[in-house]
Every structure is written in C-alpha cells, then in structure tokens.
C-alpha cells in the first residue's frame, strides 16, 4: 500500500478519518503504525496528501488527513482488450490501472472462451476491490471505468466512434512489421487480442476500422506483459 | 505452450522424439493432439521448427521434428534487480525471459528482506523449470543465465565491470526526471530496485558507478510491470 485510499464516509470531522477493516488491518499489522506516524493518503476521486496517525487500537485507526497535491495525470489511453482468462484478467486490470489507464473495455473475440464471461471476477464488487488495491499500489485516487462488450463487431462499428473520438487507433498484432511509436500524451485507443491473437478476420476488421497494427517483437508475450510493454511504448512517461 | 521445448535426450533417432511427463500431459490433455497434428517445437539451445505427432498414448507422445529457423534474437539487456519477494521474483523471471533477456543478476539491497534469500525458489531445479516454461511461452530455445549476489557494493564495484563491458548503465529510479531513451539494439545494463526503491545511498552509489537514473512515470508500478515497461522503452522492438 503506497497510498491509504480514503472515502468521504471515512471522515468523522473535516480532517479526521476513522479506518477499519482491511485498511486498518494493514496499518496495524503490516505497516505497524503508531501515533504520530505519517502515511501517504488520498481521497477517492480527490486530492492526495498525508495522514498522521492519531490512534490505532484493535478495532480501528484514527488519522488526520492533510491534502497536498492532485493525483497523477491519467494516461490518455483507452484499452480495448479481448476478455482474458480469469487470472490474467486480474493481472491486466492491475497493470493497466497502475500505469494510469482510466478506461478499459473488455471485448469478445473468437478465441475468448464462453466460460470467461460467467466468472465471478466480472462482478462489480470484485472489480471495485481490485481497482482500489491497484490505486493504493500506484498512489492514484481516480477510479477507472470498466466496461464489458459481448459482441465484437457491433462494438467496434457502432460504439467505438463515441469512445475517445479523434484518438489514434492502435492494435497489437503479433508479427506486424511496425513498432509502436510514441504518442507523447495524445489520446490512443489500444486494442489487444486474446491468447493466440485475434483471428485474421478480426485483424482485418480492425484495420478496416482505422486501426494501425503494431508488432510485439520476436517473442510471444503473455497478455499482461504485452499490455505493460505496449502502454510503455505508447507513452513517453513510461 | 507456444513451443514444445525438446531436449537432446528426447531424440530416439535423428528426427524422432519421445516426450513424457508434463509436456506429454499438456499435448494429450490440453492441446489434445492426434497423429498428423503439427506443433511448433524447438531444441533447447538450438533451432526451432515444427513437430508432427506420430502417436500419443497414455504414457508418451512420439513426434517427428523438422528444424526451420533460429530462435529469436536475444534482447541485449542484462537485468540487475534487487531480489524481490518470492511471488514477484517468479513474475520477474517470467517477464524478463519472455521479453528476451539472457542474463539476470539478482542482487542484495537494503530493503531486501533476509528471508528472501532462503526461499526454495532460488534452487536450481525450481529456476530451470520456470525458465523452460517461460521459453515455451515466448517460443525461444536459449536458456538465460541467472546469478545471485548477496553483497551490493562489491558486486557493483568489482564484478559488474566484467559483465557486459561497454554497455550503457541505466537505473530505474522513481522520481528521476529523465525518461528511458531507446537504445535500439545496443547493450544495456538495467538496474531495478526493490519494493520501496533503492535507498538514497544505493542510488548515489549507482550514479557514482556510471549509471544514469531514469524515471518510471508518475505512478508507482509493481516490480514486474516496472521491468516490462523499462525493457519495452529501452528496446525498439518492444
């Protein structure tokens, strides 16, 4: 936990927060805080700063929060990614959120197994918990939007134009000749395929819809590392 | 498994291999091969090509291997990384090997917990198994070298000059101003710190020993994604 993420309802006065549950356990048993200890903290959707521990007993931790700076700027990349198998899905969520992505659209594709759409990890409660953990890791306070689209073609043709209009459209396509250039802060829609890649039909469909294919180098990367590598290449700030 | 990795001792004639154990289980129960099926395959330390299934019974799979091309070129990056906690260590091994790194030096650092050096994952058998799985994922055949150094300063001062002499020395330092440039195929020694980063003393020591600090962007990345992002930035091929 690089940042203690606070909710509005944690505040019991204008600057004092009461934290219980998982965050309290971590403060008490992992970080082993004591009165006077300063922790990095931030308010969900708001400012970051520090929190001074006032007390920490078996039940709860009380802290005084002081706002200091804005959360880090978002990465202007929207990630469209074929829904991966459950464990990989969680890693992709972690990776994209920790690199600053603020919108992820999980899409269907020929090689996405039907069972992946039934997983408990697609439920709101699971996602919110993972997103909060990722924000605590990367010291951000802004929750990303997560969307799911069970139809590939209608999503690309009908819905995509309304998402980030004017963004450069880039698709990671194993074996493509060109390498991802640096978009230096300009908005990008990045499409990443499933294990085994998009089908030829899907690749052609993406290219016909304004995507440029970029290669992923001579090695076959597992999905979460392909996402990390592509996001790093597309953004100069890493 | 994107490549069936074969050992010299799998060959029962000049081109027929007999595969049992984990690889056989995967061929039979996951890929569900049948006689005539073609699989991508490669010989450890040698050529890649394809293998045609001749038979597959409960005990073993017989295949005929045909060599076709060389393994992918290595990434000319030597990774020096503070030994991470066990689960992260495995992810770093996977990530670096799958991106083509052929030498990883795990080093000690102030924030590395002593217990990390006692883990069973540092044993040769564990490492070889992980490396083989990573090669099967990324379709490479060349095993990387893995080294461990329990002393930070003597390693940097005395041993490092003999490792990849002439390589650019780059250290990922959170908060550093400069971004990693593209080395476009030139050799790089990349140093990555532990969770929480190198200490100021360690950072200064790296800078005094010819390393240039590069930043990791405004978000705090977990180690395996920092490694993926830095490797992607340092190498134009992703």
XYZ file of C-alpha atoms in Angstrom:
476
model
C 0.000 0.000 0.000
C 1.756 3.128 -1.253
C -1.279 5.298 -0.534
C -4.044 4.922 2.044
C -7.220 5.405 -0.003
C -9.920 7.272 1.933
C -13.646 7.508 1.240
C -15.816 10.524 2.028
C -17.628 8.392 4.610
C -14.362 7.721 6.483
C -14.351 11.377 7.595
C -15.756 11.919 11.094
C -14.821 15.624 11.035
C -13.425 17.958 8.386
C -9.956 16.381 8.604
C -10.155 13.297 10.858
C -10.821 9.868 9.347
C -11.742 6.570 11.001
C -10.499 3.487 9.139
C -11.488 -0.102 9.924
C -11.464 -3.483 8.146
C -8.754 -4.352 5.596
C -7.057 -0.957 5.636
C -6.951 -0.898 9.425
C -5.503 -4.444 9.485
C -2.772 -3.383 7.096
C -1.955 -0.220 9.051
C -1.856 -2.117 12.338
C -0.338 -5.475 11.397
C 1.762 -4.858 8.273
C 2.886 -1.222 8.444
C 2.707 -1.349 12.283
C 1.800 2.308 12.682
C 1.929 4.223 15.958
C 0.546 7.628 16.941
C 2.485 10.344 15.103
C 3.352 8.160 12.123
C 2.775 9.863 8.740
C 1.273 7.844 5.861
C 0.690 8.883 2.254
C -3.050 9.103 1.776
C -5.594 10.320 -0.754
C -9.345 10.800 -1.021
C -11.101 8.648 -3.618
C -11.685 10.892 -6.623
C -9.809 13.777 -4.994
C -6.557 15.109 -3.603
C -3.546 13.260 -2.252
C -1.622 14.238 0.854
C -0.560 12.697 4.112
C -2.387 11.290 7.119
C -0.978 11.408 10.650
C -1.947 8.515 12.881
C -3.819 9.758 15.960
C -4.604 6.363 17.454
C -4.594 2.713 16.421
C -6.276 0.092 18.590
C -7.651 -3.392 17.935
C -10.746 -2.084 16.175
C -9.807 0.988 14.162
C -7.245 3.621 13.236
C -7.891 7.342 13.539
C -5.841 9.676 11.339
C -5.700 13.402 10.494
C -5.605 13.999 6.727
C -3.874 16.970 5.093
C -4.399 17.469 1.343
C -1.279 18.380 -0.634
C -1.372 17.611 -4.340
C -3.523 16.399 -7.218
C -3.452 12.723 -8.252
C -1.072 11.818 -11.110
C -2.295 12.739 -14.594
C -4.166 9.910 -16.315
C -2.591 8.012 -19.207
C -4.623 9.101 -22.253
C -5.003 5.520 -23.442
C -8.289 3.611 -23.648
C -7.564 -0.113 -23.557
C -9.800 -2.436 -25.617
C -8.843 -5.974 -24.771
C -10.282 -9.375 -25.537
C -11.542 -10.741 -22.206
C -8.689 -12.906 -20.856
C -8.932 -16.000 -18.630
C -9.740 -15.059 -15.004
C -6.235 -14.888 -13.518
C -4.883 -12.966 -16.497
C -7.903 -10.644 -16.397
C -6.944 -9.612 -12.846
C -3.324 -9.030 -13.877
C -4.450 -6.905 -16.829
C -6.690 -4.838 -14.535
C -3.749 -4.321 -12.158
C -1.286 -3.453 -14.892
C -3.474 -1.022 -16.833
C -4.787 0.767 -13.754
C -1.320 1.042 -12.205
C 0.030 2.550 -15.420
C -2.700 5.216 -15.301
C -5.330 3.917 -17.775
C -8.762 5.346 -16.889
C -10.961 3.323 -19.218
C -10.793 -0.388 -20.053
C -13.252 -2.059 -22.427
C -13.191 -5.856 -22.299
C -14.492 -7.193 -25.605
C -15.459 -10.553 -27.014
C -13.409 -12.212 -29.737
C -13.439 -15.597 -31.453
C -10.804 -17.093 -29.122
C -12.399 -15.859 -25.884
C -13.879 -18.900 -24.127
C -17.581 -18.520 -23.293
C -16.901 -19.503 -19.670
C -14.762 -16.366 -19.193
C -17.979 -14.289 -19.351
C -19.503 -16.200 -16.426
C -16.642 -15.626 -13.966
C -17.279 -14.078 -10.557
C -14.443 -11.639 -11.237
C -16.678 -9.706 -13.624
C -18.971 -8.727 -10.743
C -18.974 -5.131 -9.578
C -17.846 -5.934 -6.040
C -14.779 -7.872 -7.184
C -13.806 -5.167 -9.667
C -14.169 -2.304 -7.204
C -11.995 -4.081 -4.662
C -9.273 -4.796 -7.271
C -9.374 -1.217 -8.557
C -8.969 0.163 -5.046
C -5.994 -2.125 -4.390
C -4.442 -1.016 -7.674
C -4.935 2.664 -6.807
C -3.317 2.028 -3.401
C -0.354 0.425 -5.204
C 0.181 3.184 -7.757
C -0.719 6.110 -5.446
C -3.623 7.360 -7.543
C -7.127 8.342 -6.396
C -9.181 8.282 -9.617
C -11.178 5.103 -10.257
C -11.106 3.979 -13.894
C -14.233 2.968 -15.822
C -14.514 -0.713 -16.710
C -16.912 -1.848 -19.463
C -17.785 -5.217 -20.989
C -18.985 -5.842 -24.549
C -20.079 -9.327 -25.536
C -20.271 -8.563 -29.262
C -17.103 -7.715 -31.175
C -18.328 -6.259 -34.477
C -21.212 -4.077 -33.257
C -18.966 -2.681 -30.547
C -16.184 -1.710 -32.972
C -18.566 -0.327 -35.599
C -21.269 1.345 -33.533
C -19.969 2.141 -30.057
C -16.274 2.799 -30.579
C -16.708 6.083 -32.501
C -18.249 7.621 -29.389
C -15.376 6.497 -27.171
C -12.422 8.867 -27.323
C -13.234 10.357 -30.758
C -10.099 11.532 -32.532
C -7.854 9.080 -30.694
C -5.201 7.238 -32.686
C -6.288 3.600 -33.105
C -3.514 1.094 -32.499
C -3.826 -2.698 -32.436
C -1.116 -5.009 -31.101
C -0.805 -7.663 -33.798
C 1.908 -10.310 -33.364
C 4.133 -10.335 -36.431
C 3.172 -6.838 -37.634
C 6.213 -5.030 -39.045
C 5.820 -1.621 -37.473
C 6.732 -0.870 -33.895
C 4.553 1.261 -31.642
C 5.574 4.897 -31.890
C 5.493 7.351 -29.023
C 2.228 9.277 -28.903
C 3.623 11.681 -26.299
C 0.427 12.403 -24.482
C -2.039 12.264 -27.398
C -5.101 10.032 -26.907
C -4.813 6.440 -28.100
C -7.288 3.574 -28.392
C -5.185 0.442 -27.923
C -6.623 -2.935 -28.937
C -5.045 -6.125 -27.580
C -6.147 -9.611 -28.644
C -6.774 -12.807 -26.712
C -4.256 -15.587 -26.066
C -3.387 -16.833 -29.543
C -4.252 -13.435 -31.023
C -7.213 -12.008 -32.914
C -8.274 -14.135 -35.912
C -7.283 -12.942 -39.392
C -10.893 -11.841 -39.852
C -10.801 -9.785 -36.662
C -7.430 -8.242 -37.549
C -8.727 -7.262 -40.999
C -11.857 -5.843 -39.406
C -9.773 -3.707 -37.010
C -7.578 -2.477 -39.878
C -10.719 -1.646 -41.929
C -11.956 0.373 -38.943
C -8.978 2.664 -38.781
C -6.607 0.690 -36.545
C -2.892 0.512 -37.327
C -1.270 -2.801 -36.458
C 1.935 -2.687 -34.444
C 4.179 -5.658 -33.766
C 5.054 -7.081 -30.404
C 8.646 -8.093 -31.114
C 10.031 -11.543 -31.884
C 8.936 -13.171 -28.613
C 5.380 -14.197 -27.736
C 4.485 -12.250 -24.583
C 1.783 -13.294 -22.169
C -1.100 -10.833 -22.153
C -0.252 -8.768 -19.064
C 3.333 -8.180 -20.199
C 2.169 -7.311 -23.731
C -0.160 -4.702 -22.182
C 2.629 -3.283 -19.986
C 5.063 -3.153 -22.909
C 2.586 -1.540 -25.317
C 1.483 1.067 -22.766
C 5.130 1.883 -22.043
C 5.954 2.276 -25.741
C 2.907 4.439 -26.471
C 3.609 6.831 -23.624
C 6.892 8.639 -23.190
C 6.487 8.856 -19.432
C 6.813 5.045 -19.325
C 2.717 -23.594 -24.571
C 3.593 -21.776 -27.787
C 6.596 -24.015 -28.435
C 7.273 -27.612 -27.439
C 10.771 -27.460 -25.948
C 12.816 -30.572 -26.762
C 15.999 -31.849 -25.122
C 18.762 -33.740 -26.924
C 17.849 -36.778 -24.811
C 14.265 -36.754 -26.130
C 15.595 -37.860 -29.541
C 15.320 -41.603 -30.162
C 16.540 -41.246 -33.760
C 17.895 -38.343 -35.815
C 14.451 -36.735 -36.067
C 12.007 -38.659 -33.827
C 11.454 -37.538 -30.245
C 9.726 -39.286 -27.347
C 8.084 -36.941 -24.840
C 6.642 -37.945 -21.459
C 5.716 -36.251 -18.159
C 4.436 -32.650 -18.087
C 4.903 -31.944 -21.788
C 3.140 -35.196 -22.739
C 0.252 -34.376 -20.369
C -0.143 -30.986 -21.982
C -0.029 -32.387 -25.508
C -2.549 -35.102 -24.657
C -4.947 -33.371 -22.239
C -4.759 -29.655 -23.037
C -3.812 -29.390 -26.720
C -5.473 -32.798 -27.376
C -3.139 -33.753 -30.209
C -3.754 -36.590 -32.639
C -1.444 -38.292 -35.172
C -0.707 -35.881 -38.003
C -1.076 -32.751 -35.835
C 1.737 -30.197 -36.289
C 3.124 -28.371 -33.236
C 5.699 -25.583 -33.058
C 8.785 -27.052 -31.435
C 12.395 -26.213 -30.760
C 15.509 -27.880 -29.417
C 16.891 -26.429 -26.180
C 19.811 -24.210 -27.181
C 19.163 -24.793 -30.869
C 16.805 -24.447 -33.820
C 13.054 -24.015 -33.871
C 10.746 -25.751 -36.314
C 7.712 -27.996 -36.185
C 6.982 -31.444 -34.812
C 4.430 -33.803 -36.339
C 2.655 -36.078 -33.885
C 3.274 -39.731 -34.807
C 1.452 -41.265 -31.837
C 0.068 -40.224 -28.465
C -0.992 -42.824 -25.913
C -1.432 -42.794 -22.149
C 2.291 -42.889 -21.489
C 4.052 -40.802 -24.108
C 3.914 -38.836 -27.342
C 6.148 -39.575 -30.328
C 6.798 -36.745 -32.777
C 8.967 -36.104 -35.868
C 10.883 -32.822 -35.587
C 11.855 -30.673 -38.583
C 14.181 -27.716 -37.944
C 13.248 -24.489 -39.702
C 14.602 -21.297 -38.160
C 16.865 -19.848 -35.499
C 15.432 -18.758 -32.150
C 14.524 -15.054 -31.801
C 17.467 -12.712 -31.263
C 18.202 -12.036 -27.583
C 17.396 -8.667 -26.032
C 20.826 -7.099 -25.360
C 19.833 -6.125 -21.829
C 21.362 -7.513 -18.654
C 18.928 -7.086 -15.794
C 20.312 -6.337 -12.317
C 17.448 -6.438 -9.901
C 17.131 -6.356 -6.135
C 15.854 -9.798 -5.120
C 12.054 -9.439 -4.863
C 9.665 -11.353 -2.584
C 9.078 -14.929 -3.832
C 5.916 -14.442 -5.924
C 7.252 -11.270 -7.519
C 10.587 -12.995 -8.171
C 8.804 -15.610 -10.291
C 6.906 -12.921 -12.211
C 10.146 -11.029 -12.869
C 11.797 -14.233 -14.131
C 8.822 -14.826 -16.451
C 8.697 -11.259 -17.702
C 12.405 -10.785 -18.366
C 12.876 -14.184 -20.006
C 9.763 -13.780 -22.169
C 10.998 -10.391 -23.363
C 14.305 -11.971 -24.438
C 16.686 -11.108 -21.577
C 19.527 -13.659 -21.435
C 21.167 -12.683 -18.173
C 19.564 -11.722 -14.869
C 21.604 -10.837 -11.779
C 19.588 -10.765 -8.567
C 21.358 -8.501 -6.086
C 21.014 -7.639 -2.446
C 19.916 -4.188 -1.337
C 19.000 -2.568 1.973
C 15.261 -3.184 1.558
C 15.593 -6.832 0.502
C 14.332 -8.969 3.397
C 16.850 -11.572 4.554
C 14.217 -14.308 4.291
C 14.020 -13.786 0.515
C 17.481 -15.337 0.222
C 16.318 -18.561 1.898
C 13.396 -19.275 -0.442
C 13.093 -22.601 -2.252
C 12.551 -20.680 -5.490
C 16.252 -19.845 -5.604
C 17.126 -23.522 -6.048
C 18.426 -24.674 -9.398
C 15.593 -27.128 -10.016
C 12.876 -24.510 -9.492
C 14.649 -21.997 -11.703
C 15.252 -24.418 -14.549
C 11.593 -25.440 -14.574
C 10.419 -21.801 -14.619
C 12.886 -20.891 -17.358
C 11.684 -23.769 -19.523
C 8.045 -22.750 -19.043
C 8.947 -19.171 -19.978
C 10.794 -20.333 -23.119
C 7.730 -22.419 -24.071
C 5.557 -19.308 -23.630
C 7.720 -16.944 -25.686
C 8.819 -19.523 -28.294
C 12.532 -19.229 -27.600
C 15.086 -22.027 -27.106
C 18.019 -20.275 -25.405
C 18.176 -20.594 -21.604
C 19.196 -17.370 -19.852
C 21.853 -17.243 -17.138
C 20.608 -16.467 -13.634
C 23.037 -15.247 -10.960
C 22.679 -14.240 -7.315
C 24.853 -11.745 -5.439
C 24.352 -11.302 -1.723
C 26.570 -8.203 -1.463
C 25.561 -4.983 -3.214
C 28.671 -2.817 -3.185
C 31.336 -5.416 -4.017
C 29.167 -6.682 -6.840
C 28.722 -3.230 -8.406
C 32.365 -2.237 -7.932
C 34.235 -5.444 -8.595
C 32.111 -7.807 -10.644
C 29.967 -5.545 -12.776
C 32.814 -4.232 -14.976
C 33.306 -7.759 -16.307
C 29.628 -8.185 -17.151
C 28.739 -6.679 -20.494
C 31.639 -4.168 -20.648
C 30.741 -1.117 -22.698
C 27.015 -1.455 -22.001
C 25.036 1.686 -21.164
C 24.199 1.656 -17.446
C 20.614 2.635 -16.679
C 18.901 2.575 -13.296
C 15.143 2.887 -12.832
C 14.786 5.484 -10.074
C 11.267 6.603 -9.131
C 11.026 10.367 -9.438
C 14.041 10.762 -11.743
C 13.357 13.410 -14.380
C 14.653 11.723 -17.497
C 12.704 9.064 -19.357
C 14.384 5.943 -20.709
C 15.577 6.510 -24.254
C 15.565 3.900 -26.955
C 18.885 2.062 -27.168
C 17.889 0.421 -30.440
C 19.795 -2.802 -30.028
C 22.851 -1.511 -28.130
C 23.756 -3.369 -24.922
C 22.276 -2.052 -21.692
C 22.772 -2.913 -18.022
C 19.432 -2.140 -16.390
C 19.259 -1.835 -12.591
C 15.868 -2.096 -10.861
C 15.386 -1.579 -7.126
C 13.351 -3.424 -4.511
C 9.800 -2.590 -3.405
C 10.137 0.896 -1.945
C 13.169 1.589 -4.164
C 16.906 1.683 -3.621
C 17.983 3.820 -0.653
C 19.434 7.267 -1.357
C 22.858 5.805 -0.566
C 22.356 2.998 -3.079
C 21.062 5.401 -5.741
C 24.085 7.680 -5.234
C 26.378 4.667 -5.390
C 24.840 3.562 -8.695
C 25.156 7.094 -10.121
C 28.804 7.245 -8.948
C 29.377 3.964 -10.778
C 28.260 5.217 -14.157
C 24.522 4.584 -14.026
C 22.053 7.124 -15.394
C 18.787 7.345 -13.468
C 15.584 7.210 -15.478
C 12.142 7.883 -14.104
C 9.255 5.487 -14.024
C 6.421 7.937 -14.611
C 4.014 9.459 -12.105
C 2.516 6.151 -10.931
C 4.235 3.636 -8.630
C 4.432 0.392 -10.603
C 4.764 -3.008 -9.004
C 8.118 -4.581 -9.828
C 7.136 -6.916 -12.674
C 5.324 -4.143 -14.568
C 8.221 -1.728 -13.995
C 10.537 -4.345 -15.526
C 8.211 -4.896 -18.511
C 7.807 -1.147 -19.069
C 11.550 -0.386 -18.803
C 12.511 -3.263 -21.109
C 9.908 -2.075 -23.634
C 11.176 1.513 -23.518
C 14.829 0.506 -23.839
C 14.266 -1.687 -26.857
C 12.577 -0.501 -30.021
C 11.276 -3.962 -30.846
C 9.070 -3.805 -27.711
